[in-house]
PDB file of C-alpha atoms and ligand atoms in Angstrom:
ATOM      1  CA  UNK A   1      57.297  -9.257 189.607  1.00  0.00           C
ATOM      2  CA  UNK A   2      57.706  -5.494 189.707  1.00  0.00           C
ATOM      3  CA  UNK A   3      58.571  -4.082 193.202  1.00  0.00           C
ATOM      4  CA  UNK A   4      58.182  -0.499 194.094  1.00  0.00           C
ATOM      5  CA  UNK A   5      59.086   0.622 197.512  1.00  0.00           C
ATOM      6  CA  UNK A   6      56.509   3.983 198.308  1.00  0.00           C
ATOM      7  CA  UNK A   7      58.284   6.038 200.987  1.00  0.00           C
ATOM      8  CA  UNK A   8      55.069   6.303 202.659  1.00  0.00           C
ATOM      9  CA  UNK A   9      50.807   5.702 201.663  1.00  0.00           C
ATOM     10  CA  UNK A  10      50.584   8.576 200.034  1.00  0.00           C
ATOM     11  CA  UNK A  11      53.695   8.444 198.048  1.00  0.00           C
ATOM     12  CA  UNK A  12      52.480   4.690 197.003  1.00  0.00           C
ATOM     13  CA  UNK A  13      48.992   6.099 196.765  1.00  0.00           C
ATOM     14  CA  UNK A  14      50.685   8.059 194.073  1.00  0.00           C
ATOM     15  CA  UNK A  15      52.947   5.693 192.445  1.00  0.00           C
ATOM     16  CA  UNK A  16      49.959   3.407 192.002  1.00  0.00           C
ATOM     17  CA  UNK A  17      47.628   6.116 190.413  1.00  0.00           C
ATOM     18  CA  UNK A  18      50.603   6.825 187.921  1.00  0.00           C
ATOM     19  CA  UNK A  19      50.259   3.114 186.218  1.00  0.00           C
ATOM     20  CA  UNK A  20      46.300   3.640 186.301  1.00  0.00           C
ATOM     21  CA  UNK A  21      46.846   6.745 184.490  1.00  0.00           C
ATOM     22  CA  UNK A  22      49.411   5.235 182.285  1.00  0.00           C
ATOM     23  CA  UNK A  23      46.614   2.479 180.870  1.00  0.00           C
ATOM     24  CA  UNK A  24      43.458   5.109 181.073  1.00  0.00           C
ATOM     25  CA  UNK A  25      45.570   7.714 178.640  1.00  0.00           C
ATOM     26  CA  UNK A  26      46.758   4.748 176.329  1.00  0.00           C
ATOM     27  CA  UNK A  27      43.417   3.238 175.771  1.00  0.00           C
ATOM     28  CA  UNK A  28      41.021   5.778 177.052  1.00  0.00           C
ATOM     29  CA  UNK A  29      38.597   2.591 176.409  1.00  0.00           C
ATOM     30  CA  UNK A  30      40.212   0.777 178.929  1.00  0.00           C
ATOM     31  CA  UNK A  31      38.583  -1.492 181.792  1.00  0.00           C
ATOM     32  CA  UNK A  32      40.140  -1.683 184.968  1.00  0.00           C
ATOM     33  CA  UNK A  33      39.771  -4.456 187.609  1.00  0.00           C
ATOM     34  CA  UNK A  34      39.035  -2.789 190.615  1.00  0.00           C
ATOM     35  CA  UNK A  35      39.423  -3.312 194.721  1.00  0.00           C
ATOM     36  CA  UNK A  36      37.555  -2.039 197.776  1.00  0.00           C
ATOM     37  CA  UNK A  37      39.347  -2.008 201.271  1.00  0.00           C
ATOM     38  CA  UNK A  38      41.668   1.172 202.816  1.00  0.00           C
ATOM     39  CA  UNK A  39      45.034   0.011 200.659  1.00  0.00           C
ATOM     40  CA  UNK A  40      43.318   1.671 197.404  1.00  0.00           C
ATOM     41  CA  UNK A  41      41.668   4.266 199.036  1.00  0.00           C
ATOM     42  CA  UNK A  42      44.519   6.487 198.360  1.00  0.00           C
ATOM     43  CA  UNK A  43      45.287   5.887 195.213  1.00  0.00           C
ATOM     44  CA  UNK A  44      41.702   6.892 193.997  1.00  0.00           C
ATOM     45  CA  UNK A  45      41.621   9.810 195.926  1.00  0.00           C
ATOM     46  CA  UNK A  46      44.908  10.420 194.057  1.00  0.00           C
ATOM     47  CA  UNK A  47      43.137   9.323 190.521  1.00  0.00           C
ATOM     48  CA  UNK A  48      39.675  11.823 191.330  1.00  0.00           C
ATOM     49  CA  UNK A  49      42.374  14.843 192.076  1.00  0.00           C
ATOM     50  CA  UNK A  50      44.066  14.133 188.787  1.00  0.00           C
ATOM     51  CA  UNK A  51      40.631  13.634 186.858  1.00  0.00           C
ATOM     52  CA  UNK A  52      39.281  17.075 188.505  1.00  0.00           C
ATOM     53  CA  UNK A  53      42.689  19.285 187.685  1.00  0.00           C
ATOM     54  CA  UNK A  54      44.607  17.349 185.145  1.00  0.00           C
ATOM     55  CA  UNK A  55      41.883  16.243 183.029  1.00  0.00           C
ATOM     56  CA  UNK A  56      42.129  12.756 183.481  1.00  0.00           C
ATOM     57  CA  UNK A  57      39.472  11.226 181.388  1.00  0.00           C
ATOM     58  CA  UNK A  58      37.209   8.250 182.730  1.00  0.00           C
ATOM     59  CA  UNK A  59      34.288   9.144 180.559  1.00  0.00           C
ATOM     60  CA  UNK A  60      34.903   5.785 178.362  1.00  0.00           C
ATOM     61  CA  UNK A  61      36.232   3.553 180.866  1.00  0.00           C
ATOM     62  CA  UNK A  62      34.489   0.554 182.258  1.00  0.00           C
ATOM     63  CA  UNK A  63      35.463  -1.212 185.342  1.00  0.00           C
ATOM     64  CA  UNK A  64      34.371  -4.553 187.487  1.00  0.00           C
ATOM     65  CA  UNK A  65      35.146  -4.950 190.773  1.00  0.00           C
ATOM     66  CA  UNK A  66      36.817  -8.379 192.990  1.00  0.00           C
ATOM     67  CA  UNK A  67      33.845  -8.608 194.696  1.00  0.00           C
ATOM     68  CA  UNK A  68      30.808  -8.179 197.336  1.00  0.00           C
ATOM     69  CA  UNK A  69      29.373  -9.010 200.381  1.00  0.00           C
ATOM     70  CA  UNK A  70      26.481 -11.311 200.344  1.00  0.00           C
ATOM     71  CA  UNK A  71      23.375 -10.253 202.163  1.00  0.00           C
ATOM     72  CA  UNK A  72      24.435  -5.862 201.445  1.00  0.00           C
ATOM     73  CA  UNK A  73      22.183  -4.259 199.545  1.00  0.00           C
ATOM     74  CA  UNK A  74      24.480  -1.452 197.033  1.00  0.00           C
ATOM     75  CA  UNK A  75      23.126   1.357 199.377  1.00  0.00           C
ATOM     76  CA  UNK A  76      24.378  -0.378 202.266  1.00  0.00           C
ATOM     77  CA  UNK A  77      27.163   1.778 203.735  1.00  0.00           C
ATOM     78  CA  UNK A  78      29.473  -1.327 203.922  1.00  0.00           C
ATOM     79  CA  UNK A  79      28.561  -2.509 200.991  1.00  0.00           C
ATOM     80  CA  UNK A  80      31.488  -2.692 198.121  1.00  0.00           C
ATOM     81  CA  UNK A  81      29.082  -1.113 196.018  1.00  0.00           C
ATOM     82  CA  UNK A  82      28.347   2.163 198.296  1.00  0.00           C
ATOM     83  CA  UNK A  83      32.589   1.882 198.444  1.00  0.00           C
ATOM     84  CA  UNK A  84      33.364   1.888 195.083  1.00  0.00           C
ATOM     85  CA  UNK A  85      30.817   4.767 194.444  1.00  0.00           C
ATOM     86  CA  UNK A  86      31.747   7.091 197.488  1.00  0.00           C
ATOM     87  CA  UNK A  87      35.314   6.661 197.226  1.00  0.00           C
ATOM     88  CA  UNK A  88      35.471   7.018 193.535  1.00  0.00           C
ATOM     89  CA  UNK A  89      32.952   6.812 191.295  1.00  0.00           C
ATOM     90  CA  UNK A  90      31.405   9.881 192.563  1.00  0.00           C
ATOM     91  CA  UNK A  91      33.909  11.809 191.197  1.00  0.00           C
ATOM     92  CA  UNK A  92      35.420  10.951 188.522  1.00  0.00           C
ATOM     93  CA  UNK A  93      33.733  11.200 185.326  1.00  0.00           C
ATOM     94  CA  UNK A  94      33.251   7.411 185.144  1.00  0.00           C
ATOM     95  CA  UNK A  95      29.335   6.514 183.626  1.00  0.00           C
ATOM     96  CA  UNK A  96      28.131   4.245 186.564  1.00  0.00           C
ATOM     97  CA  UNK A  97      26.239   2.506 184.044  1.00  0.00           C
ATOM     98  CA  UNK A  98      29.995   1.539 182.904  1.00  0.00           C
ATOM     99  CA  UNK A  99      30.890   0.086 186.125  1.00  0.00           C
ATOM    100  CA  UNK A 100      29.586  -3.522 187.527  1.00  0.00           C
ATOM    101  CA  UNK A 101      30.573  -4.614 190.761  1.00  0.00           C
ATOM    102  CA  UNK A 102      28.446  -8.205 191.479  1.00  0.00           C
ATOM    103  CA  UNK A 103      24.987  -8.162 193.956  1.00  0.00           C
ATOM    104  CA  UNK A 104      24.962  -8.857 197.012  1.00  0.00           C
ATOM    105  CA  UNK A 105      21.717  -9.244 197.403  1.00  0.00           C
ATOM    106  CA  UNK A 106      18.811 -11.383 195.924  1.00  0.00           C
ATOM    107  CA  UNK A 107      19.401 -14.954 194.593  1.00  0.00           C
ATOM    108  CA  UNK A 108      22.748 -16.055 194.964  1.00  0.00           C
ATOM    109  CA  UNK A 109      22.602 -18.659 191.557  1.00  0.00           C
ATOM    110  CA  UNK A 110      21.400 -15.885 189.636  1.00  0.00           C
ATOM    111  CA  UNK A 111      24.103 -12.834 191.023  1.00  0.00           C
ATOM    112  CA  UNK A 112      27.036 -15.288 190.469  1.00  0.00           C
ATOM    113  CA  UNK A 113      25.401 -16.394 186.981  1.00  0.00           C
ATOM    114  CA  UNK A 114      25.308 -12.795 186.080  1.00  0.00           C
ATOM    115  CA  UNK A 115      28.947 -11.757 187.551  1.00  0.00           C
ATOM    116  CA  UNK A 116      30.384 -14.980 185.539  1.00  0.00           C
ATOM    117  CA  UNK A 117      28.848 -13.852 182.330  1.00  0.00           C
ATOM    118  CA  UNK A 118      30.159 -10.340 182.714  1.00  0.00           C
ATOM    119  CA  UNK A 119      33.662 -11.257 183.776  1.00  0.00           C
ATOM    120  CA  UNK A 120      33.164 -14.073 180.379  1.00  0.00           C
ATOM    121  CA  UNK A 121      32.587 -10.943 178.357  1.00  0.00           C
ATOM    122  CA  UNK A 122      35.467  -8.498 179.598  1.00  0.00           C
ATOM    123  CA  UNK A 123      38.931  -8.112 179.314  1.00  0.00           C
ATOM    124  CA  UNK A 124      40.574  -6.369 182.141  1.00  0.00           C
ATOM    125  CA  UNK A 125      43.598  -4.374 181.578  1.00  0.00           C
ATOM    126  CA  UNK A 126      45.097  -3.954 184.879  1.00  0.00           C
ATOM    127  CA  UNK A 127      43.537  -5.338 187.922  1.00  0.00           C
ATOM    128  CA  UNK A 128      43.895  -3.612 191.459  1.00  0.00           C
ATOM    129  CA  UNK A 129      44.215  -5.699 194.393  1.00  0.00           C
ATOM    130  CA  UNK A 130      44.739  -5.540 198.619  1.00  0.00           C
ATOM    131  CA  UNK A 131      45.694  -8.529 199.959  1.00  0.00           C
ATOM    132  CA  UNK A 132      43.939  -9.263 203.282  1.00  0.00           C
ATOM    133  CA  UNK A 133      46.271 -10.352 206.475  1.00  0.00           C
ATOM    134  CA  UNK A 134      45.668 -14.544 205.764  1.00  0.00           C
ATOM    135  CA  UNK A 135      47.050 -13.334 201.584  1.00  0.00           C
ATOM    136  CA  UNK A 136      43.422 -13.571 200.760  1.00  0.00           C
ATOM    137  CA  UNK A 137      42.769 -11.806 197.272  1.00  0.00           C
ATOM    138  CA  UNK A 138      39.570 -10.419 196.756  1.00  0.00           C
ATOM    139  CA  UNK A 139      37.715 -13.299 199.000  1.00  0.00           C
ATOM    140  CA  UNK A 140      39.779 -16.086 197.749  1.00  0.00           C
ATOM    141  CA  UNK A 141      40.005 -17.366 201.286  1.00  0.00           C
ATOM    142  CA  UNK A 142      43.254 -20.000 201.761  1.00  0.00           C
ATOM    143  CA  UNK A 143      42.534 -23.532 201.611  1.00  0.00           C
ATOM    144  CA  UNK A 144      43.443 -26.640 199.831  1.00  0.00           C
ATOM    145  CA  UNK A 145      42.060 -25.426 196.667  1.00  0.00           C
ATOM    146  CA  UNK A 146      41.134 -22.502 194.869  1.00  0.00           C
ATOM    147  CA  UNK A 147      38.585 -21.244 192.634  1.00  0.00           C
ATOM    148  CA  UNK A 148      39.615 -20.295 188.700  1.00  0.00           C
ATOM    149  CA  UNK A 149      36.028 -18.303 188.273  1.00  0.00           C
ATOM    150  CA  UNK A 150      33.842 -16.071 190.537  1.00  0.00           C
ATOM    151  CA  UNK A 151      31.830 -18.422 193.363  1.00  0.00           C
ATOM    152  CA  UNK A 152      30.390 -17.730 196.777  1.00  0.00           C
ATOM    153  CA  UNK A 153      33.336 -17.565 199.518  1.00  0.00           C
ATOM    154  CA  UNK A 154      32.477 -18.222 203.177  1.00  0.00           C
ATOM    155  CA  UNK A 155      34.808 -15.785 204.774  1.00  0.00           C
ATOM    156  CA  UNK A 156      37.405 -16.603 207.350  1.00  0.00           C
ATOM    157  CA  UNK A 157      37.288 -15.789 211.221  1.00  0.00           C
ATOM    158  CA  UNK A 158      40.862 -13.959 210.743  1.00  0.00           C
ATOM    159  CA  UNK A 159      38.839 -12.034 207.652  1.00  0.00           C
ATOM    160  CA  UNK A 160      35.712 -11.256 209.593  1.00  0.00           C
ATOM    161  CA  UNK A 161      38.064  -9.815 212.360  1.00  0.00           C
ATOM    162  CA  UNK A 162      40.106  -7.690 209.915  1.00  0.00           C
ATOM    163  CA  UNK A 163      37.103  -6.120 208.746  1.00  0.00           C
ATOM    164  CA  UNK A 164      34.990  -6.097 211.664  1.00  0.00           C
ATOM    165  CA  UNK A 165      36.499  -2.039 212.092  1.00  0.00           C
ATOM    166  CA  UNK A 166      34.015  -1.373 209.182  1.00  0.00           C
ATOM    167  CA  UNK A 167      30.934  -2.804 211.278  1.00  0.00           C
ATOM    168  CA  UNK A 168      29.436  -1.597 214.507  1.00  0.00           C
ATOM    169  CA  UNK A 169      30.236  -5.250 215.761  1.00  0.00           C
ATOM    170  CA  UNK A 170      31.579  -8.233 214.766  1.00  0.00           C
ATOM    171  CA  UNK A 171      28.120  -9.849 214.305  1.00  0.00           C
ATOM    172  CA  UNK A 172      27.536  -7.044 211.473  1.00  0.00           C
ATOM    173  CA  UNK A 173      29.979  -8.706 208.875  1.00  0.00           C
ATOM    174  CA  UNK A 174      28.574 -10.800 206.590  1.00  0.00           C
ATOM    175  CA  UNK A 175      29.653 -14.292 206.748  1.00  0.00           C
ATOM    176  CA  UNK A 176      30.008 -14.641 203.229  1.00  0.00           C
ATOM    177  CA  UNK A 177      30.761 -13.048 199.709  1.00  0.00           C
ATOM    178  CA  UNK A 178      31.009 -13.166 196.471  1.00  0.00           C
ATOM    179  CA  UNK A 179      34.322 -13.252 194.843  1.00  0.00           C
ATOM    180  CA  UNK A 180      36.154 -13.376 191.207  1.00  0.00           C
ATOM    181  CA  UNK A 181      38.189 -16.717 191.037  1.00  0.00           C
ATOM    182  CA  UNK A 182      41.593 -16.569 190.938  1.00  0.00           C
ATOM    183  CA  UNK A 183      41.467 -17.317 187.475  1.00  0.00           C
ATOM    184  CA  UNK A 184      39.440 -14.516 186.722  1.00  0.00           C
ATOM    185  CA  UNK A 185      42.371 -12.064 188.438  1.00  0.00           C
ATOM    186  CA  UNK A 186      45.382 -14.467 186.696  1.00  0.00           C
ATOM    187  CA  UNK A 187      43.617 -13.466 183.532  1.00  0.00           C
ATOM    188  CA  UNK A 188      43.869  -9.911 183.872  1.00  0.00           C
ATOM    189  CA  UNK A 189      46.643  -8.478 181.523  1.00  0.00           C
ATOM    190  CA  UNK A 190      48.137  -6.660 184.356  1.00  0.00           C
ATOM    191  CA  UNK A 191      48.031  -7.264 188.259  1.00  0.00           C
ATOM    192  CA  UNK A 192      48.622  -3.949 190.729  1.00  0.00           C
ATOM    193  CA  UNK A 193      49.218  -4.948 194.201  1.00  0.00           C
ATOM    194  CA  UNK A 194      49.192  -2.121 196.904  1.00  0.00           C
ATOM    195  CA  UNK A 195      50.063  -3.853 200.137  1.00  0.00           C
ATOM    196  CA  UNK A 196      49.463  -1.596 202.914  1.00  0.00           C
ATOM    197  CA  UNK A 197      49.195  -1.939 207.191  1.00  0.00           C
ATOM    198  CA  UNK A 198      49.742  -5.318 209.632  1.00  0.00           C
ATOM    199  CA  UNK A 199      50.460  -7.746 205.918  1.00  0.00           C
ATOM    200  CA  UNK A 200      53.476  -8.929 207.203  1.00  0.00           C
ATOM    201  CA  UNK A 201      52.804 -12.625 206.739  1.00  0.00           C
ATOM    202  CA  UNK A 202      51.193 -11.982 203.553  1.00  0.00           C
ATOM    203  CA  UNK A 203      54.097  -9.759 202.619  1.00  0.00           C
ATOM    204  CA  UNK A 204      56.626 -12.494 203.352  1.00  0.00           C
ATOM    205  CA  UNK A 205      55.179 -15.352 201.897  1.00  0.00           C
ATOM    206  CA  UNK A 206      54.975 -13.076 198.659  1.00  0.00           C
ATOM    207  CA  UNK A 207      58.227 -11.265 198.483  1.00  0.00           C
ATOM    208  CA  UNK A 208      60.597 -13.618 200.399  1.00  0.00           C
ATOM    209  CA  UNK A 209      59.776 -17.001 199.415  1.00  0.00           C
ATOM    210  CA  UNK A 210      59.787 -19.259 196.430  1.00  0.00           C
ATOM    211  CA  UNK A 211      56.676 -20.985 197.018  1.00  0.00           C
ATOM    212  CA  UNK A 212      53.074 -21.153 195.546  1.00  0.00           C
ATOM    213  CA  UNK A 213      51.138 -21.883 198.108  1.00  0.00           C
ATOM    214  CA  UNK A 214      47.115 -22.067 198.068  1.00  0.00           C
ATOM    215  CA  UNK A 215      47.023 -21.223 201.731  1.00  0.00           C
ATOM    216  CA  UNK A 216      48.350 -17.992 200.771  1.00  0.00           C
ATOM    217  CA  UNK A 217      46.379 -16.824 197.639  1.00  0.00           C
ATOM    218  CA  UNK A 218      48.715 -13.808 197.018  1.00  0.00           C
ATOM    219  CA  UNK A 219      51.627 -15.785 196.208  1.00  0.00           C
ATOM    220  CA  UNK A 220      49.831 -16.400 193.170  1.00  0.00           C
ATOM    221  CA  UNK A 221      50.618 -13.149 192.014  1.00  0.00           C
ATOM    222  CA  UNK A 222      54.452 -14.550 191.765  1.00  0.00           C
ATOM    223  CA  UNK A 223      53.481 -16.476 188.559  1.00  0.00           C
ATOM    224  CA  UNK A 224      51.597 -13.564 186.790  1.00  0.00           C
ATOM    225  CA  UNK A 225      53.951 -11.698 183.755  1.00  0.00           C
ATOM    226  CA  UNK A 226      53.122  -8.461 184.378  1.00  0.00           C
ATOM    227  CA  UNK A 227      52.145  -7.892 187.740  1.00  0.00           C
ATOM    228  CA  UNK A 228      53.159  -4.850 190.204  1.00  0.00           C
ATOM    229  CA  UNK A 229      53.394  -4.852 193.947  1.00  0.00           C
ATOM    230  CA  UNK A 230      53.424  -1.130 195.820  1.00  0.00           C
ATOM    231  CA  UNK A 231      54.842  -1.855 199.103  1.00  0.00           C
ATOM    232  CA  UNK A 232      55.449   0.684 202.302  1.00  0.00           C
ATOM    233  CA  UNK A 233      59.213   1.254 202.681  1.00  0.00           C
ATOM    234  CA  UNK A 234      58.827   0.695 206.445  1.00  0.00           C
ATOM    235  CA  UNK A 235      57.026  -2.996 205.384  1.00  0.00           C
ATOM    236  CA  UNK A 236      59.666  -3.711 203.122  1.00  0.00           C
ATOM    237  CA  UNK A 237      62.335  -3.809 205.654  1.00  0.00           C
ATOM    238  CA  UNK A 238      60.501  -5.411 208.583  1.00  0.00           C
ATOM    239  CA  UNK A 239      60.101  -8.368 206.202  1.00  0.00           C
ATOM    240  CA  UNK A 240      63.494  -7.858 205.085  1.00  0.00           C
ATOM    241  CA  UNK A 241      63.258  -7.421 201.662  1.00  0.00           C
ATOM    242  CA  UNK A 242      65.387  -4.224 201.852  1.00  0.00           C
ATOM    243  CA  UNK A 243      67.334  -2.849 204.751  1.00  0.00           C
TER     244      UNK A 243
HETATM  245  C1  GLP B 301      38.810  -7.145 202.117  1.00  0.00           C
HETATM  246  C2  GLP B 301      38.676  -7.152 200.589  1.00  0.00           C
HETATM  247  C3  GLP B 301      40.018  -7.386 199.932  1.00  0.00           C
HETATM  248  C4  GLP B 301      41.053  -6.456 200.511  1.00  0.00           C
HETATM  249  C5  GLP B 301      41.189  -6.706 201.996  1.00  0.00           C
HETATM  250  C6  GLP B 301      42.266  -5.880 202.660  1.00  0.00           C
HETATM  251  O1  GLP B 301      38.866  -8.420 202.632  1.00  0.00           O
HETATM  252  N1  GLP B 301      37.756  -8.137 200.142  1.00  0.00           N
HETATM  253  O2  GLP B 301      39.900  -7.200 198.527  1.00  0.00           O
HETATM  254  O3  GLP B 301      42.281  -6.640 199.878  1.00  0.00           O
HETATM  255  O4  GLP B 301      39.916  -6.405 202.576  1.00  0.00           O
HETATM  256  O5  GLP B 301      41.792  -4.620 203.029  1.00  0.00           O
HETATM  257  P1  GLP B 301      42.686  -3.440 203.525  1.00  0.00           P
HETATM  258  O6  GLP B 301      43.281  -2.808 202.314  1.00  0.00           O
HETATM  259  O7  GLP B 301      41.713  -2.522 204.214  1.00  0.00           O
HETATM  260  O8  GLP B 301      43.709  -3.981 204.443  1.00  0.00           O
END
């Protein structure tokens, strides 16, 4: 795994939006896993600045996204959908009709059908991730077991909590979501990791151990070839990985 200390969010905001840019200007055909939550939010706000004065070209890129909230409509202000869309979509110069993040609602068979088909058909290049407190990727909640493709996740109290500052109450988050497996984010050719805020378990479990462990999703990321983890100087040393 590929470790890069950021001095601060912004500065891993940046570092982040420099392998993005890397992969778009490569293969301006590229299709990019993406992630909602506030670790990314930087990094996009550091990819629309780039697209708007440095020409940075998403006009042939496609993305999909981890995943959604069950019960959210896509104009639902929560919703990963209204995220994606307000935080980057809107301006870049992505087509939206390029970009797929899964339904939250209607039928639940028929949105996972449809997300499972479309992550059968694409190839992502690089895919972003958060990592929630519990090392949840996407909503690949801890447990004895994982998933390899995308399924219906009932989320975690810890989760619910973590996101709850989203919601006007606690009551407001969704109990469940739809979520890529983890096989469908091991198969991505590249993994980008921006671990940012209170991921100090996560962040140990992932940098300082050895071990694989299911109850800790992200330490999956440990047995990917090319994956990349952007991690907050001041993280980096509470958990000890550098002093
Ligand atoms: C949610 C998302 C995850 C994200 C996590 C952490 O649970 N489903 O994909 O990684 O939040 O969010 P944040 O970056 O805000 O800490």
């Amino acid at each position: 795994m590929n470790v890069i200390i950021a001095e601060n969010y912004e500065d891993g905001a940046r570092k982040a939006a420099d392998l993005i840019e890397k992969i778009v200007r490569d293969n301006p055909a590229c299709t990019l896993g993406l992630a909602t939550g506030s670790s990314p939010v930087g990094m996009y706000q550091e990819l629309a600045r780039r697209c708007k004065e440095e020409g940075l070209d998403f006009s042939h890129v496609h993305s999909v996204n981890l995943d959604e909230y069950v019960g959210l409509e896509g104009t639902h202000d929560q919703s990963y959908r209204y995220f994606m869309n307000t935080n980057l979509f809107d301006h870049i110069n992505i087509d939206k009709a390029n970009t797929y993040v899964a339904k939250g609602v209607g039928d639940v068979e028929a949105n996972l059908k449809e997300f499972n088909e479309v992550l059968d058909q694409t190839d992502i290049d690089i895919q972003v991730l958060g990592v929630g407190p519990d090392g949840h990727l996407g909503f690949n909640e801890p447990g004895d077991t994982l998933y390899d493709g995308a399924h219906e996740e009932t989320l975690e109290d810890s989760t619910i909590e973590a996101n709850k500052r989203f919601f006007a109450s606690k009551e407001d988050v969704p109990t469940h979501a739809l979520t890529m497996g983890m096989g469908n984010i091991m198969r991505a050719k590249r993994l980008l990791m921006i671990i940012s805020g209170n991921k100090q378990e996560a962040a140990t479990k992932l940098l300082m151990e050895d071990k694989i462990d299911p109850h800790c999703p992200c330490t999956f990321m440990r047995m990917h070839r090319d994956a990349t983890v952007v991690i907050e100087k001041k993280l980096a040393q509470e958990i000890g990985y550098i002093h």
